[in-house]
CSV table of C-alpha atoms in Angstrom, one decimal:
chain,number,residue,atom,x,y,z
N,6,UNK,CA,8.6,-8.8,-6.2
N,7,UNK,CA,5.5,-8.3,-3.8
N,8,UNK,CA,6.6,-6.1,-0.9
N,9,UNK,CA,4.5,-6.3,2.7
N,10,UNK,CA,5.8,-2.4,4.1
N,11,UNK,CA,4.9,-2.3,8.3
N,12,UNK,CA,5.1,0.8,9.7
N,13,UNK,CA,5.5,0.4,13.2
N,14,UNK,CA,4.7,2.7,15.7
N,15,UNK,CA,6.6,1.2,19.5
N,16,UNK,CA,4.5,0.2,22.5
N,17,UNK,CA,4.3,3.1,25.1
N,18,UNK,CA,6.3,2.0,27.7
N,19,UNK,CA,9.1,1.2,25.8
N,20,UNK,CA,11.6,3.8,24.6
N,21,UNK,CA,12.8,4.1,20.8
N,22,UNK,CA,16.0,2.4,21.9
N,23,UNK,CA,14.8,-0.3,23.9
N,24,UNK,CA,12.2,-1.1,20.9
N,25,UNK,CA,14.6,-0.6,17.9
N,26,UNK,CA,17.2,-2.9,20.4
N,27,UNK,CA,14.6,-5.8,20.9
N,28,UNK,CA,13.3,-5.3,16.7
N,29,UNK,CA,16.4,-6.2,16.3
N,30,UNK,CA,18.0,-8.7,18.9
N,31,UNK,CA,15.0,-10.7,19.1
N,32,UNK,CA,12.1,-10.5,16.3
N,33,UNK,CA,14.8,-10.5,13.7
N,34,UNK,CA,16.5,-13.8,14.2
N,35,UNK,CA,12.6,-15.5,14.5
N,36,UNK,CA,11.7,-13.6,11.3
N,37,UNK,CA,14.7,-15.3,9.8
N,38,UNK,CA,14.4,-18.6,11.6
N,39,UNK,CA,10.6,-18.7,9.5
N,40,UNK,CA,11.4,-17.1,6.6
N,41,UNK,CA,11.9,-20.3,4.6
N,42,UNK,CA,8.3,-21.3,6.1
N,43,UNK,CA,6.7,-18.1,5.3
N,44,UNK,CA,8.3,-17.3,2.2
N,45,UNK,CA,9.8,-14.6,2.8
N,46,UNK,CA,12.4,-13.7,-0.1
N,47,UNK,CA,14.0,-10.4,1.9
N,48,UNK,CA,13.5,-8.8,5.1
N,49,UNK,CA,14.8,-5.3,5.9
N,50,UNK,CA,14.6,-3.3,8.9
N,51,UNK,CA,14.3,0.6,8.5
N,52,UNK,CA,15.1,2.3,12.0
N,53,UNK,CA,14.0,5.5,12.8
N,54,UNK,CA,16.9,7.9,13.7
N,55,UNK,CA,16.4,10.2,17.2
N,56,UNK,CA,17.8,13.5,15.5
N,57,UNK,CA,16.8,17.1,15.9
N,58,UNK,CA,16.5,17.7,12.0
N,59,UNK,CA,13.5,15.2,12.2
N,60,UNK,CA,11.3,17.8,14.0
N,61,UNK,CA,12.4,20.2,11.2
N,62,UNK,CA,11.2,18.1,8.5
N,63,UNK,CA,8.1,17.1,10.0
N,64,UNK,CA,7.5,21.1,10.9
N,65,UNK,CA,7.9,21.9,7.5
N,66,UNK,CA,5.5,20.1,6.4
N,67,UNK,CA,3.1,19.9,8.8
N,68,UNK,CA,3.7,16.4,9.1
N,69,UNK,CA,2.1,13.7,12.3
N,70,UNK,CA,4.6,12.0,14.4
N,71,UNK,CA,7.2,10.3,12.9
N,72,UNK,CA,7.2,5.9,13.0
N,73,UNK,CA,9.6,4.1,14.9
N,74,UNK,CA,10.8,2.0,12.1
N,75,UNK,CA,9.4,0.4,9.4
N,76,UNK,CA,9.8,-3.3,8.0
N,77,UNK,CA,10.1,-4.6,5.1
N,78,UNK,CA,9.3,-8.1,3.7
N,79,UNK,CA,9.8,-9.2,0.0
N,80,UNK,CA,8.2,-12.0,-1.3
N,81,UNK,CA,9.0,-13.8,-5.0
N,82,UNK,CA,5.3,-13.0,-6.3
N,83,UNK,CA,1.9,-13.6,-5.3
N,84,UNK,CA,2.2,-17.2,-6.2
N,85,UNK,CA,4.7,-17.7,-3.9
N,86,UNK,CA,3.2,-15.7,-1.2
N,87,UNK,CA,-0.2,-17.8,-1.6
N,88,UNK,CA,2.0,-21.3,-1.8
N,89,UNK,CA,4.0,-20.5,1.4
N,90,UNK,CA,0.8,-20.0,2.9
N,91,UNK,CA,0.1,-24.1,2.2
N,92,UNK,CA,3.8,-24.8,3.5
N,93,UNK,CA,3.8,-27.4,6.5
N,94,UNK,CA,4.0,-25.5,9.6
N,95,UNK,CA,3.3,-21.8,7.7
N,96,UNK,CA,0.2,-20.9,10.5
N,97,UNK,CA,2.6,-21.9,13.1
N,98,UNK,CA,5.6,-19.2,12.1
N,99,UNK,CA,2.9,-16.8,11.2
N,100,UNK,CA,1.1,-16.9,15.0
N,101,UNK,CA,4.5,-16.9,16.5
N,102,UNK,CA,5.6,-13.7,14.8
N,103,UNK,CA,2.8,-12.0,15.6
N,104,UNK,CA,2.7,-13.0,19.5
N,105,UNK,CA,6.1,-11.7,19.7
N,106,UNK,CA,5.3,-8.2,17.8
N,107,UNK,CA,2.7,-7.9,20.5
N,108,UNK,CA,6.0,-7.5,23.1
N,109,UNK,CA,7.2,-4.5,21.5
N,110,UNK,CA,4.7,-3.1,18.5
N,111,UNK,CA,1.7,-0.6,19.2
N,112,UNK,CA,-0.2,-3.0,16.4
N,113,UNK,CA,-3.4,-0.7,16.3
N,114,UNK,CA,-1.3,1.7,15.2
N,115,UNK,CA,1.2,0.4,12.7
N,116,UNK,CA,-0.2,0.3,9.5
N,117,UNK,CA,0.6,-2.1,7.0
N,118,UNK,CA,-0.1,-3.0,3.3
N,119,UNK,CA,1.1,-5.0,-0.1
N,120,UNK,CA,2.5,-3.0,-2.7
N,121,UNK,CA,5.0,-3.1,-5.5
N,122,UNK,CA,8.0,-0.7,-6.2
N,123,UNK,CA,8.8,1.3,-8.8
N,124,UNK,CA,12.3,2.6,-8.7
N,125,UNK,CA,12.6,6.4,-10.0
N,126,UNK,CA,16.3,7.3,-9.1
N,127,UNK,CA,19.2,4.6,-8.0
């Protein structure tokens, strides 16, 4: 599995609730209406808890401000990432995902990359 990890940082004048609340009301059911399209094997959406012990973590070690939630989107392999990207329509689902992150996402700020994972515990 090829895993694209988004760490997503909210747009300023939205609240964490109001960007977790559209992440997930509205980007998710287009994420899964493309998936097939894109293909996209899994898609997982982390959100960011608002709790006090957060500050206490990120004290401890001297950590920057937390993300807003991350994403998570599996792909098959490389193979099938790179056919998907020749599927009918693939450009189309792509451009429309990304006009709608630009509703709630702070994309200069969000990092993201392709990596693998290698399961240590669990």
């Amino acid at each position: 599995m090829i895993k694209l990890t988004f760490c997503l940082h909210r747009l300023p004048h939205l609240s964490r609730d109001e960007f977790q609340t559209y992440w997930r009301e509205n980007h998710a059911p287009l994420v899964a209406k493309h998936a097939k399209t894109l293909g996209i094997a899994r898609y997982v959406q982390v959100h960011a808890l608002t709790h006090d012990f957060n500050g206490v973590m990120r004290d401890s070690r001297d950590a920057p401000d937390m993300y807003d939630g991350i994403a998570e989107i599996y792909f098959e392999s490389w193979d099938a990432l790179f056919e998907a990207g020749e599927n009918e329509g693939n450009a189309e689902a792509g451009a429309a995902l990304l006009e709608d992150e630009r509703k709630f996402i702070d994309l200069p700020r969000s990092p993201l990359w392709f990596n693998e994972e290698h399961v240590i515990v669990g």
